Amino acid sequence: MDFEIKTLSLAQAATLPADALLVLVPQGFTPGVDGLSELLAQALKAHDFEARASSLLHLYRAPGVAAKHLVFVGVAEATPAQVRAAVAAALRSLKAARPKQLLLSLAALPQSQTEGIVAALQGLAEASYVYTTTKPKAEARSLQLVRLGVSDAPACQAAFERGVALVAGIELAKEWGNRPGNHATPTLLAKAAKALADAHGLHCEVMDKGDVTKLGMGAFLAVAQGSQEPLRFITLRYQGAPKTQAPVVLVGKGITFDSGGISIKPAPEMDEMKFDMCGAASVLGVFRSVAALKPRINLIGLIPSCENLPDGHAIKPGDVVTTMSGQTVEILNTDAEGRLILCDALTYAKRFKPSAVVDIATLTGACVIALGAVRSGLFANDDALAQELYQAGEQALDRCWRMPLDDDYAEGLKTHFADVANVAGRPGGSVTAAKFLQRFVDDLKWAHLDIAGTAWKSGADKGATGRPVALLLNYLLAQQAPAPAPRARKSAKK
Ligand code: BES
Ligand code: MN
Ligand code: ZN
């Protein structure tokens, strides 16, 4: 799917050939005098169309309109959320027409609404996405070219580029999230990271069992030992700022299938545990977006990846392992494996002397109970970092909610047989998981996003959401130092 942006009035939009023309109409909009505006004015006057959020009016081969399908799309106050939902609804309503070329006119929106552009692109991507990788006969997405018509294209260029990069990142995250466990093994995930790095000038390094054994990642190794599938530890690097600038490190949970191990999960919905690498997929997605936008930051991505399966070599409840940090862990429940692979990755993160570490993990069912599918759980040992991530999520419509980290929550992790147990009781399960992770970050500025409820949808719309790529990208873009001042003009020296 390709995107273009152009300065186009409504009148000009009407003359451009396309399979479909969507016209966004905010509340209170006064149509002009061109033919298209005339149609809109009539519809509004007759109350056949109102600019309410997501209300639609379809016209077919409308006079004076080059596009075959014309849709007026109400966006109410034209907030980014309204624009995203309305655009998605409009495109879904054209499903049967299978449009290839789409023209989306935002000319009627207030000029200041550049976030509307990002939102519109997200809405289009969301509504047209189809997963096809393991469905060879599936009809691929019909949309090939999307043109955005705006009142001032140069003023919208930066938002447009951000939107396009974001969509690419989200779609990469969805793709890897959706792939079944046997099509997204740790080895394949590492290959995808390598391919991403090769295609976009990033660095990628992949460690195997021997390498992580040398590093002493005893907890990560313990989870991987119950599976035939070899583990991988992926490191991605992007350098967009001087080497002296401390990087942000993202750590993504990459369990490509979580059966629970010996503490095996019940059969219903167990297939959804193929999504247990959505944290890892979001890291890949963020790198895809960052590679396109080239922000002035340094970024490291760490992905510990393995399966959690119960074979004869698998860890057993009660086993004690030694983590890379030197702390020992009693594994009371082999299904609490995410924290075991993450704790070693967090210890490893320290060597990059990061300005902040953010881990992203489908970590606990308890977080789904606490926050549902609306907001991701946000945990942080630093108020400023928490605030930055929270705000990034609000702006991106990829929301999170801060959860507590009182030390009292760590009481249940005490055990007679190791420095710490990997589970406490059921109460506050997402918090006790975060408290476990916190033991491994010491004085790093650290945040943990529990995306168990937000990374994928169940039921009729089953599939990865690509969250929280949008949140993370906004956070990272906000980390850029101010643009360097333009160099002094040489003529001054003359
Ligand atoms: N991957 C799961 C968390 C999960 C469960 C995400 C359901 C989304 C939906 C994780 O590895 C896990 O199994 N966590 C356990 C922890 C428990 C054993 C303390 C859980 O949440 O049940
Ligand atoms: Mn588990
Ligand atoms: Zn898991």
Short mmCIF file of C-alpha atoms and ligand atoms in Angstrom, two decimals:
data_model
loop_
_atom_site.label_atom_id
_atom_site.label_comp_id
_atom_site.label_asym_id
_atom_site.label_seq_id
_atom_site.Cartn_x
_atom_site.Cartn_y
_atom_site.Cartn_z
CA MET A 1 0.00 0.00 0.00
CA ASP A 2 1.51 3.32 -1.11
CA PHE A 3 0.63 6.72 0.24
CA GLU A 4 0.80 10.18 -1.29
CA ILE A 5 -0.15 13.59 0.02
CA LYS A 6 -1.26 16.54 -2.12
CA THR A 7 -2.68 19.98 -1.71
CA LEU A 8 -6.24 19.56 -2.98
CA SER A 9 -9.41 21.56 -2.46
CA LEU A 10 -12.70 19.66 -2.44
CA ALA A 11 -13.29 20.86 -5.99
CA GLN A 12 -9.92 19.49 -7.10
CA ALA A 13 -10.49 16.22 -5.26
CA ALA A 14 -13.68 15.73 -7.25
CA THR A 15 -11.77 15.79 -10.54
CA LEU A 16 -9.16 13.15 -9.65
CA PRO A 17 -9.85 9.62 -10.85
CA ALA A 18 -10.02 7.03 -8.06
CA ASP A 19 -12.11 4.00 -7.18
CA ALA A 20 -13.40 5.82 -4.15
CA LEU A 21 -13.31 9.31 -2.74
CA LEU A 22 -13.86 9.74 0.99
CA VAL A 23 -14.64 13.25 2.16
CA LEU A 24 -14.25 13.93 5.87
CA VAL A 25 -16.88 16.34 7.14
CA PRO A 26 -16.51 17.96 10.57
CA GLN A 27 -19.42 19.43 12.50
CA GLY A 28 -20.19 23.01 11.55
CA PHE A 29 -18.48 22.76 8.17
CA THR A 30 -19.81 25.23 5.63
CA PRO A 31 -19.59 23.83 2.11
CA GLY A 32 -18.26 26.07 -0.65
CA VAL A 33 -19.75 26.55 -4.09
CA ASP A 34 -18.12 23.80 -6.17
CA GLY A 35 -20.14 20.81 -7.38
CA LEU A 36 -19.01 18.43 -4.67
CA SER A 37 -19.71 20.96 -1.93
CA GLU A 38 -23.10 21.52 -3.51
CA LEU A 39 -23.93 17.81 -3.15
CA LEU A 40 -22.77 17.88 0.45
CA ALA A 41 -24.78 21.03 1.18
CA GLN A 42 -27.92 19.39 -0.20
CA ALA A 43 -27.42 16.24 1.85
CA LEU A 44 -26.82 18.26 5.01
CA LYS A 45 -29.83 20.47 4.37
CA ALA A 46 -32.11 17.48 3.80
CA HIS A 47 -30.70 15.81 6.94
CA ASP A 48 -29.76 12.81 4.83
CA PHE A 49 -26.28 13.25 6.18
CA GLU A 50 -25.01 14.73 9.42
CA ALA A 51 -21.43 15.30 10.47
CA ARG A 52 -21.92 13.03 13.50
CA ALA A 53 -18.98 10.75 14.30
CA SER A 54 -18.75 7.90 11.79
CA SER A 55 -22.02 8.67 10.01
CA LEU A 56 -21.71 7.79 6.32
CA LEU A 57 -23.48 8.73 3.11
CA HIS A 58 -22.67 6.74 -0.02
CA LEU A 59 -23.10 8.12 -3.54
CA TYR A 60 -22.44 6.16 -6.71
CA ARG A 61 -21.20 7.86 -9.87
CA ALA A 62 -22.14 11.22 -8.49
CA PRO A 63 -22.32 13.96 -11.12
CA GLY A 64 -19.10 15.93 -11.45
CA VAL A 65 -17.12 13.43 -9.39
CA ALA A 66 -14.45 11.37 -11.12
CA ALA A 67 -14.32 8.66 -8.46
CA LYS A 68 -16.86 5.87 -8.79
CA HIS A 69 -17.76 5.74 -5.12
CA LEU A 70 -18.16 8.91 -3.13
CA VAL A 71 -18.58 8.71 0.63
CA PHE A 72 -19.26 11.61 2.96
CA VAL A 73 -17.77 10.71 6.31
CA GLY A 74 -18.87 12.52 9.46
CA VAL A 75 -16.06 13.16 11.95
CA ALA A 76 -17.89 15.35 14.53
CA GLU A 77 -15.18 17.47 16.24
CA ALA A 78 -12.49 15.76 14.17
CA THR A 79 -10.47 14.59 17.16
CA PRO A 80 -7.82 12.04 16.14
CA ALA A 81 -9.90 9.24 17.69
CA GLN A 82 -12.99 10.31 15.74
CA VAL A 83 -11.03 10.60 12.50
CA ARG A 84 -9.44 7.19 12.95
CA ALA A 85 -12.76 5.48 13.72
CA ALA A 86 -14.67 7.26 10.95
CA VAL A 87 -12.07 6.53 8.27
CA ALA A 88 -11.95 2.89 9.30
CA ALA A 89 -15.76 2.64 9.23
CA ALA A 90 -15.92 4.28 5.79
CA LEU A 91 -13.34 1.95 4.31
CA ARG A 92 -15.01 -1.12 5.83
CA SER A 93 -18.29 0.00 4.25
CA LEU A 94 -16.56 -0.21 0.85
CA LYS A 95 -15.31 -3.73 1.44
CA ALA A 96 -17.35 -5.27 -1.37
CA ALA A 97 -16.14 -2.67 -3.88
CA ARG A 98 -12.51 -3.70 -3.21
CA PRO A 99 -11.11 -0.27 -4.06
CA LYS A 100 -7.54 -0.17 -5.36
CA GLN A 101 -7.09 3.58 -5.51
CA LEU A 102 -8.50 5.69 -2.77
CA LEU A 103 -8.61 9.42 -2.41
CA LEU A 104 -9.19 10.72 1.10
CA SER A 105 -9.99 14.40 1.37
CA LEU A 106 -9.14 16.09 4.64
CA ALA A 107 -9.53 19.52 3.10
CA ALA A 108 -12.51 20.34 5.32
CA LEU A 109 -10.62 19.66 8.57
CA PRO A 110 -9.09 22.55 10.52
CA GLN A 111 -5.52 23.05 9.27
CA SER A 112 -3.99 22.70 12.71
CA GLN A 113 -5.13 19.09 12.97
CA THR A 114 -1.99 17.37 11.75
CA GLU A 115 -2.66 14.54 14.22
CA GLY A 116 -5.76 13.87 12.14
CA ILE A 117 -3.48 12.81 9.30
CA VAL A 118 -1.71 10.22 11.42
CA ALA A 119 -5.09 9.05 12.70
CA ALA A 120 -6.56 8.81 9.21
CA LEU A 121 -3.64 6.71 7.99
CA GLN A 122 -4.05 4.44 11.00
CA GLY A 123 -7.77 4.07 10.30
CA LEU A 124 -7.12 3.13 6.68
CA ALA A 125 -4.46 0.60 7.62
CA GLU A 126 -6.61 -0.91 10.35
CA ALA A 127 -9.63 -1.37 8.09
CA SER A 128 -7.73 -2.76 5.13
CA TYR A 129 -5.30 -5.10 6.90
CA VAL A 130 -5.61 -8.77 6.02
CA TYR A 131 -3.42 -11.55 7.32
CA THR A 132 -2.52 -13.87 4.46
CA THR A 133 0.80 -15.52 5.31
CA THR A 134 -0.62 -18.93 6.13
CA LYS A 135 -3.75 -18.50 3.97
CA PRO A 136 -2.45 -18.83 0.43
CA LYS A 137 -5.92 -18.52 -1.08
CA ALA A 138 -6.94 -15.47 0.91
CA GLU A 139 -7.70 -12.30 -0.98
CA ALA A 140 -4.96 -9.85 -0.19
CA ARG A 141 -5.67 -6.24 0.69
CA SER A 142 -7.22 -4.53 -2.32
CA LEU A 143 -5.91 -1.03 -1.58
CA GLN A 144 -2.78 -0.20 -3.50
CA LEU A 145 -2.61 3.56 -3.53
CA VAL A 146 -4.00 6.05 -1.05
CA ARG A 147 -3.88 9.75 -1.83
CA LEU A 148 -4.53 12.23 0.93
CA GLY A 149 -5.88 15.58 -0.17
CA VAL A 150 -5.22 18.37 2.33
CA SER A 151 -5.44 22.13 2.26
CA ASP A 152 -1.67 22.64 2.76
CA ALA A 153 0.49 19.61 1.93
CA PRO A 154 3.88 21.08 2.97
CA ALA A 155 2.48 21.92 6.42
CA CYS A 156 1.28 18.32 6.75
CA GLN A 157 4.38 16.60 5.36
CA ALA A 158 6.01 15.74 8.70
CA ALA A 159 2.80 14.28 10.15
CA PHE A 160 2.23 12.38 6.92
CA GLU A 161 5.70 10.80 7.08
CA ARG A 162 5.20 9.92 10.72
CA GLY A 163 1.86 8.29 9.91
CA VAL A 164 3.27 6.26 7.04
CA ALA A 165 6.21 5.07 9.16
CA LEU A 166 3.89 4.24 12.04
CA VAL A 167 1.62 2.17 9.82
CA ALA A 168 4.63 0.22 8.50
CA GLY A 169 5.76 -0.48 12.07
CA ILE A 170 2.32 -1.51 13.28
CA GLU A 171 1.84 -3.82 10.31
CA LEU A 172 5.17 -5.52 10.89
CA ALA A 173 4.23 -6.05 14.53
CA LYS A 174 0.84 -7.46 13.52
CA GLU A 175 2.36 -9.77 10.95
CA TRP A 176 4.76 -11.39 13.40
CA GLY A 177 2.20 -11.41 16.17
CA ASN A 178 -0.31 -13.21 13.97
CA ARG A 179 2.00 -15.87 12.62
CA PRO A 180 1.38 -19.25 14.23
CA GLY A 181 4.03 -20.65 16.55
CA ASN A 182 5.43 -22.96 13.88
CA HIS A 183 5.79 -20.04 11.48
CA ALA A 184 7.30 -17.71 14.05
CA THR A 185 9.92 -19.72 15.88
CA PRO A 186 12.79 -17.97 17.68
CA THR A 187 14.97 -18.79 14.66
CA LEU A 188 12.47 -17.23 12.25
CA LEU A 189 12.04 -14.20 14.48
CA ALA A 190 15.81 -13.70 14.48
CA LYS A 191 15.85 -14.00 10.69
CA ALA A 192 13.12 -11.39 10.48
CA ALA A 193 15.17 -9.05 12.68
CA LYS A 194 18.24 -9.63 10.48
CA ALA A 195 16.23 -9.00 7.32
CA LEU A 196 14.79 -5.81 8.82
CA ALA A 197 18.28 -4.64 9.76
CA ASP A 198 19.71 -5.44 6.31
CA ALA A 199 16.88 -3.70 4.50
CA HIS A 200 17.01 -0.52 6.57
CA GLY A 201 20.59 0.00 7.66
CA LEU A 202 20.22 -1.18 11.24
CA HIS A 203 22.57 -3.43 13.20
CA CYS A 204 21.46 -6.86 14.27
CA GLU A 205 23.25 -9.48 16.32
CA VAL A 206 21.81 -12.88 17.18
CA MET A 207 23.05 -15.00 20.08
CA ASP A 208 22.39 -18.73 20.47
CA LYS A 209 22.37 -21.10 23.42
CA GLY A 210 26.18 -21.19 23.65
CA ASP A 211 26.42 -17.41 23.77
CA VAL A 212 23.79 -16.93 26.46
CA THR A 213 25.28 -19.81 28.45
CA LYS A 214 28.58 -17.92 28.52
CA LEU A 215 26.76 -14.84 29.72
CA GLY A 216 25.17 -16.86 32.51
CA MET A 217 21.55 -16.29 31.53
CA GLY A 218 20.39 -19.20 33.67
CA ALA A 219 16.75 -18.12 33.85
CA PHE A 220 16.35 -17.66 30.10
CA LEU A 221 18.10 -21.01 29.48
CA ALA A 222 15.80 -22.69 32.00
CA VAL A 223 12.66 -21.67 30.13
CA ALA A 224 14.09 -22.71 26.77
CA GLN A 225 15.25 -26.15 27.93
CA GLY A 226 11.82 -27.80 27.66
CA SER A 227 11.63 -27.29 23.90
CA GLN A 228 13.35 -28.77 20.84
CA GLU A 229 13.28 -25.37 19.22
CA PRO A 230 16.59 -23.53 19.76
CA LEU A 231 16.49 -20.22 21.63
CA ARG A 232 17.64 -16.90 20.20
CA PHE A 233 18.65 -13.64 21.82
CA ILE A 234 18.28 -10.79 19.33
CA THR A 235 19.94 -7.38 19.62
CA LEU A 236 18.93 -4.58 17.26
CA ARG A 237 20.68 -1.23 17.18
CA TYR A 238 19.85 2.07 15.62
CA GLN A 239 22.20 5.03 15.87
CA GLY A 240 20.72 8.41 15.03
CA ALA A 241 22.63 10.52 17.58
CA PRO A 242 26.31 10.83 18.55
CA LYS A 243 27.72 7.66 20.11
CA THR A 244 28.23 9.53 23.37
CA GLN A 245 24.47 9.86 23.81
CA ALA A 246 22.99 7.14 26.03
CA PRO A 247 20.52 4.91 24.20
CA VAL A 248 17.00 3.93 25.12
CA VAL A 249 16.76 0.15 25.44
CA LEU A 250 13.55 -1.67 24.56
CA VAL A 251 13.19 -5.25 25.76
CA GLY A 252 10.48 -7.39 24.15
CA LYS A 253 9.19 -10.69 25.51
CA GLY A 254 9.61 -13.19 22.70
CA ILE A 255 7.91 -16.40 23.87
CA THR A 256 6.86 -17.80 20.49
CA PHE A 257 4.51 -20.23 22.18
CA ASP A 258 3.56 -20.45 25.84
CA SER A 259 2.03 -23.79 26.79
CA GLY A 260 2.75 -23.04 30.42
CA GLY A 261 5.39 -25.78 30.55
CA ILE A 262 4.94 -28.42 33.26
CA SER A 263 2.48 -26.01 34.93
CA ILE A 264 0.52 -26.54 31.73
CA LYS A 265 -2.31 -24.25 30.69
CA PRO A 266 -5.88 -25.46 30.08
CA ALA A 267 -6.67 -26.33 26.44
CA PRO A 268 -9.35 -23.71 25.64
CA GLU A 269 -7.81 -20.69 23.91
CA MET A 270 -4.32 -22.06 24.35
CA ASP A 271 -3.72 -21.24 20.67
CA GLU A 272 -3.72 -17.58 21.69
CA MET A 273 -0.40 -18.15 23.38
CA LYS A 274 1.18 -17.85 19.95
CA PHE A 275 0.72 -14.14 20.65
CA ASP A 276 3.11 -14.37 23.60
CA MET A 277 5.81 -12.77 21.45
CA CYS A 278 3.83 -9.59 20.79
CA GLY A 279 6.26 -7.63 22.98
CA ALA A 280 9.07 -8.78 20.70
CA ALA A 281 6.98 -8.01 17.62
CA SER A 282 6.35 -4.49 18.91
CA VAL A 283 10.11 -3.98 19.21
CA LEU A 284 10.56 -5.07 15.58
CA GLY A 285 7.74 -2.73 14.60
CA VAL A 286 9.28 0.22 16.41
CA PHE A 287 12.60 -0.40 14.66
CA ARG A 288 10.78 -0.47 11.33
CA SER A 289 9.23 2.94 12.03
CA VAL A 290 12.43 4.39 13.46
CA ALA A 291 14.41 3.20 10.44
CA ALA A 292 12.01 5.13 8.22
CA LEU A 293 11.98 8.33 10.28
CA LYS A 294 15.63 8.41 11.36
CA PRO A 295 15.09 10.39 14.59
CA ARG A 296 18.06 11.85 16.47
CA ILE A 297 18.18 9.15 19.14
CA ASN A 298 20.11 6.00 19.87
CA LEU A 299 18.04 2.88 20.32
CA ILE A 300 18.76 -0.71 21.31
CA GLY A 301 16.24 -3.52 21.04
CA LEU A 302 16.68 -6.74 23.01
CA ILE A 303 14.55 -9.81 22.34
CA PRO A 304 14.99 -12.99 24.34
CA SER A 305 13.04 -15.60 22.38
CA CYS A 306 12.18 -19.23 23.03
CA GLU A 307 9.23 -21.58 23.46
CA ASN A 308 7.77 -22.60 26.82
CA LEU A 309 7.04 -26.33 26.46
CA PRO A 310 6.90 -29.33 28.79
CA ASP A 311 9.28 -32.02 27.50
CA GLY A 312 11.46 -34.36 29.54
CA HIS A 313 14.10 -31.69 29.93
CA ALA A 314 11.67 -29.04 31.05
CA ILE A 315 12.05 -27.13 34.30
CA LYS A 316 9.87 -28.41 37.14
CA PRO A 317 8.05 -26.49 39.85
CA GLY A 318 10.51 -26.07 42.70
CA ASP A 319 13.61 -25.95 40.50
CA VAL A 320 16.07 -23.22 41.42
CA VAL A 321 18.09 -21.46 38.73
CA THR A 322 20.80 -18.82 38.80
CA THR A 323 20.12 -15.68 36.79
CA MET A 324 22.71 -13.56 34.99
CA SER A 325 22.51 -11.10 37.89
CA GLY A 326 23.66 -13.81 40.29
CA GLN A 327 20.32 -13.91 42.10
CA THR A 328 18.76 -17.35 42.38
CA VAL A 329 15.10 -17.92 41.52
CA GLU A 330 12.81 -20.69 42.70
CA ILE A 331 10.49 -21.52 39.83
CA LEU A 332 7.24 -22.29 41.62
CA ASN A 333 5.18 -22.03 38.46
CA THR A 334 6.71 -22.74 35.05
CA ASP A 335 3.94 -20.69 33.44
CA ALA A 336 5.44 -17.53 34.90
CA GLU A 337 8.17 -17.80 32.26
CA GLY A 338 8.04 -14.29 30.81
CA ARG A 339 9.64 -12.74 33.85
CA LEU A 340 12.35 -15.41 33.75
CA ILE A 341 13.49 -14.56 30.24
CA LEU A 342 13.08 -10.82 30.84
CA CYS A 343 15.10 -10.71 34.04
CA ASP A 344 18.23 -11.86 32.21
CA ALA A 345 17.57 -9.48 29.33
CA LEU A 346 17.21 -6.60 31.85
CA THR A 347 20.54 -7.51 33.43
CA TYR A 348 22.08 -7.61 29.95
CA ALA A 349 20.56 -4.18 29.18
CA LYS A 350 22.82 -2.56 31.80
CA ARG A 351 25.89 -2.91 29.62
CA PHE A 352 24.46 -0.31 27.23
CA LYS A 353 24.35 2.30 30.03
CA PRO A 354 20.88 3.31 28.85
CA SER A 355 19.08 6.57 29.61
CA ALA A 356 15.95 4.43 30.06
CA VAL A 357 14.88 0.81 29.69
CA VAL A 358 11.34 -0.11 28.71
CA ASP A 359 10.27 -3.72 28.61
CA ILE A 360 7.15 -4.76 26.73
CA ALA A 361 5.54 -8.06 27.59
CA THR A 362 2.33 -10.06 27.41
CA LEU A 363 3.17 -10.83 30.99
CA THR A 364 0.09 -11.58 33.08
CA GLY A 365 -3.52 -12.65 32.79
CA ALA A 366 -3.99 -10.53 35.91
CA CYS A 367 -3.33 -7.40 33.88
CA VAL A 368 -6.17 -8.38 31.53
CA ILE A 369 -8.44 -8.64 34.58
CA ALA A 370 -7.26 -5.27 35.90
CA LEU A 371 -7.37 -3.15 32.73
CA GLY A 372 -9.09 -5.19 30.03
CA ALA A 373 -8.26 -4.54 26.39
CA VAL A 374 -8.35 -0.74 26.62
CA ARG A 375 -5.17 0.27 28.41
CA SER A 376 -1.84 -1.47 28.80
CA GLY A 377 -0.40 -1.71 32.32
CA LEU A 378 2.41 0.78 32.96
CA PHE A 379 4.88 0.26 35.77
CA ALA A 380 7.87 2.52 36.35
CA ASN A 381 10.47 3.27 38.99
CA ASP A 382 10.75 6.85 37.74
CA ASP A 383 7.90 9.38 37.72
CA ALA A 384 9.18 11.39 34.77
CA LEU A 385 9.55 8.29 32.61
CA ALA A 386 6.08 7.12 33.63
CA GLN A 387 4.64 10.49 32.69
CA GLU A 388 6.40 10.53 29.31
CA LEU A 389 5.12 7.07 28.43
CA TYR A 390 1.63 7.88 29.66
CA GLN A 391 1.50 11.04 27.54
CA ALA A 392 2.93 9.26 24.51
CA GLY A 393 0.11 6.75 24.81
CA GLU A 394 -2.56 9.43 25.12
CA GLN A 395 -1.31 11.24 22.04
CA ALA A 396 -1.00 8.03 20.05
CA LEU A 397 -4.45 6.70 21.04
CA ASP A 398 -2.50 3.72 22.40
CA ARG A 399 -3.24 4.24 26.03
CA CYS A 400 -1.74 2.87 29.22
CA TRP A 401 -2.42 3.30 32.92
CA ARG A 402 0.12 3.51 35.69
CA MET A 403 0.06 0.74 38.25
CA PRO A 404 1.75 0.72 41.68
CA LEU A 405 5.11 -0.73 42.69
CA ASP A 406 4.95 -0.57 46.50
CA ASP A 407 7.51 -2.84 48.07
CA ASP A 408 4.74 -4.46 50.11
CA TYR A 409 3.67 -6.20 46.92
CA ALA A 410 6.96 -8.11 46.86
CA GLU A 411 6.26 -9.92 50.15
CA GLY A 412 4.72 -12.91 48.40
CA LEU A 413 7.86 -13.49 46.32
CA LYS A 414 9.84 -14.54 49.40
CA THR A 415 10.93 -18.16 49.60
CA HIS A 416 13.11 -20.36 51.83
CA PHE A 417 14.93 -21.88 48.90
CA ALA A 418 16.23 -19.04 46.71
CA ASP A 419 16.69 -15.28 46.67
CA VAL A 420 13.26 -14.89 45.15
CA ALA A 421 10.34 -16.98 43.86
CA ASN A 422 8.94 -16.42 40.39
CA VAL A 423 5.34 -16.12 41.57
CA ALA A 424 3.39 -14.77 44.51
CA GLY A 425 -0.31 -15.46 45.07
CA ARG A 426 -3.11 -14.54 42.68
CA PRO A 427 -3.91 -11.11 44.18
CA GLY A 428 -2.26 -8.23 42.34
CA GLY A 429 -0.65 -10.64 39.90
CA SER A 430 0.45 -8.02 37.40
CA VAL A 431 2.07 -5.99 40.17
CA THR A 432 3.93 -8.90 41.74
CA ALA A 433 5.26 -9.79 38.27
CA ALA A 434 6.52 -6.22 37.90
CA LYS A 435 8.05 -6.37 41.39
CA PHE A 436 9.93 -9.49 40.31
CA LEU A 437 11.35 -7.65 37.27
CA GLN A 438 12.25 -4.61 39.35
CA ARG A 439 14.77 -6.69 41.32
CA PHE A 440 16.88 -6.87 38.16
CA VAL A 441 17.02 -3.21 37.16
CA ASP A 442 18.70 -1.70 40.24
CA ASP A 443 19.11 2.01 39.60
CA LEU A 444 18.29 1.99 35.89
CA LYS A 445 15.41 4.23 34.86
CA TRP A 446 12.97 1.51 34.00
CA ALA A 447 9.40 1.02 32.86
CA HIS A 448 7.44 -2.13 32.14
CA LEU A 449 4.43 -2.28 29.84
CA ASP A 450 2.17 -5.27 30.44
CA ILE A 451 0.37 -5.67 27.10
CA ALA A 452 -1.38 -8.97 27.89
CA GLY A 453 -4.80 -7.34 27.34
CA THR A 454 -3.96 -5.01 24.47
CA ALA A 455 -1.57 -6.85 22.14
CA TRP A 456 -4.23 -8.95 20.46
CA LYS A 457 -7.98 -9.34 20.16
CA SER A 458 -9.85 -12.58 20.79
CA GLY A 459 -13.15 -13.75 19.31
CA ALA A 460 -14.49 -12.79 15.88
CA ASP A 461 -11.74 -10.18 15.34
CA LYS A 462 -8.97 -12.44 16.57
CA GLY A 463 -5.61 -10.98 15.71
CA ALA A 464 -2.65 -8.91 16.79
CA THR A 465 -3.28 -5.18 17.24
CA GLY A 466 0.24 -3.87 16.73
CA ARG A 467 0.09 -2.19 20.13
CA PRO A 468 2.07 -0.52 21.68
CA VAL A 469 4.13 0.47 18.63
CA ALA A 470 2.36 3.84 18.40
CA LEU A 471 2.95 4.62 22.09
CA LEU A 472 6.62 3.67 21.91
CA LEU A 473 7.25 5.57 18.70
CA ASN A 474 5.75 8.76 20.14
CA TYR A 475 7.82 8.34 23.28
CA LEU A 476 11.02 7.87 21.26
CA LEU A 477 10.36 10.81 18.94
CA ALA A 478 9.92 13.00 22.01
CA GLN A 479 13.39 11.97 23.23
CA GLN A 480 15.14 13.76 20.39
CA ALA A 481 17.46 16.60 21.28
CA PRO A 482 16.42 19.85 19.60
CA ALA A 483 17.44 19.94 15.93
CA PRO A 484 21.02 21.21 15.50
CA ALA A 485 21.15 24.92 14.72
CA PRO A 486 21.78 25.65 11.04
CA ARG A 487 25.50 26.04 10.40
CA ALA A 488 26.84 29.59 10.32
CA ARG A 489 26.90 30.87 6.78
CA LYS A 490 30.34 30.66 5.19
CA SER A 491 29.88 34.08 3.63
CA ALA A 492 30.22 35.59 7.10
CA LYS A 493 33.92 34.63 7.11
CA LYS A 494 34.72 36.37 3.87
N1 BES B 1 1.78 -15.29 28.66
C1 BES B 1 1.15 -15.44 29.89
C2 BES B 1 0.27 -14.25 30.26
C3 BES B 1 -1.05 -14.16 29.59
C4 BES B 1 -2.10 -14.98 29.95
C5 BES B 1 -1.28 -13.20 28.63
C6 BES B 1 -3.32 -14.85 29.34
C7 BES B 1 -2.51 -13.04 28.05
C8 BES B 1 -3.54 -13.88 28.39
C9 BES B 1 2.18 -15.59 30.99
O1 BES B 1 3.34 -16.25 30.65
C10 BES B 1 1.54 -16.39 32.06
O2 BES B 1 1.24 -17.52 31.82
N2 BES B 1 1.33 -15.79 33.24
C11 BES B 1 0.69 -16.44 34.31
C12 BES B 1 1.42 -16.07 35.57
C13 BES B 1 0.96 -16.86 36.77
C14 BES B 1 1.42 -18.28 36.62
C15 BES B 1 1.55 -16.24 37.99
C16 BES B 1 -0.76 -15.96 34.36
O3 BES B 1 -1.01 -14.78 34.14
O4 BES B 1 -1.63 -16.80 34.56
MN MN B 2 3.15 -18.34 30.87
ZN ZN B 3 3.85 -16.14 28.67
#
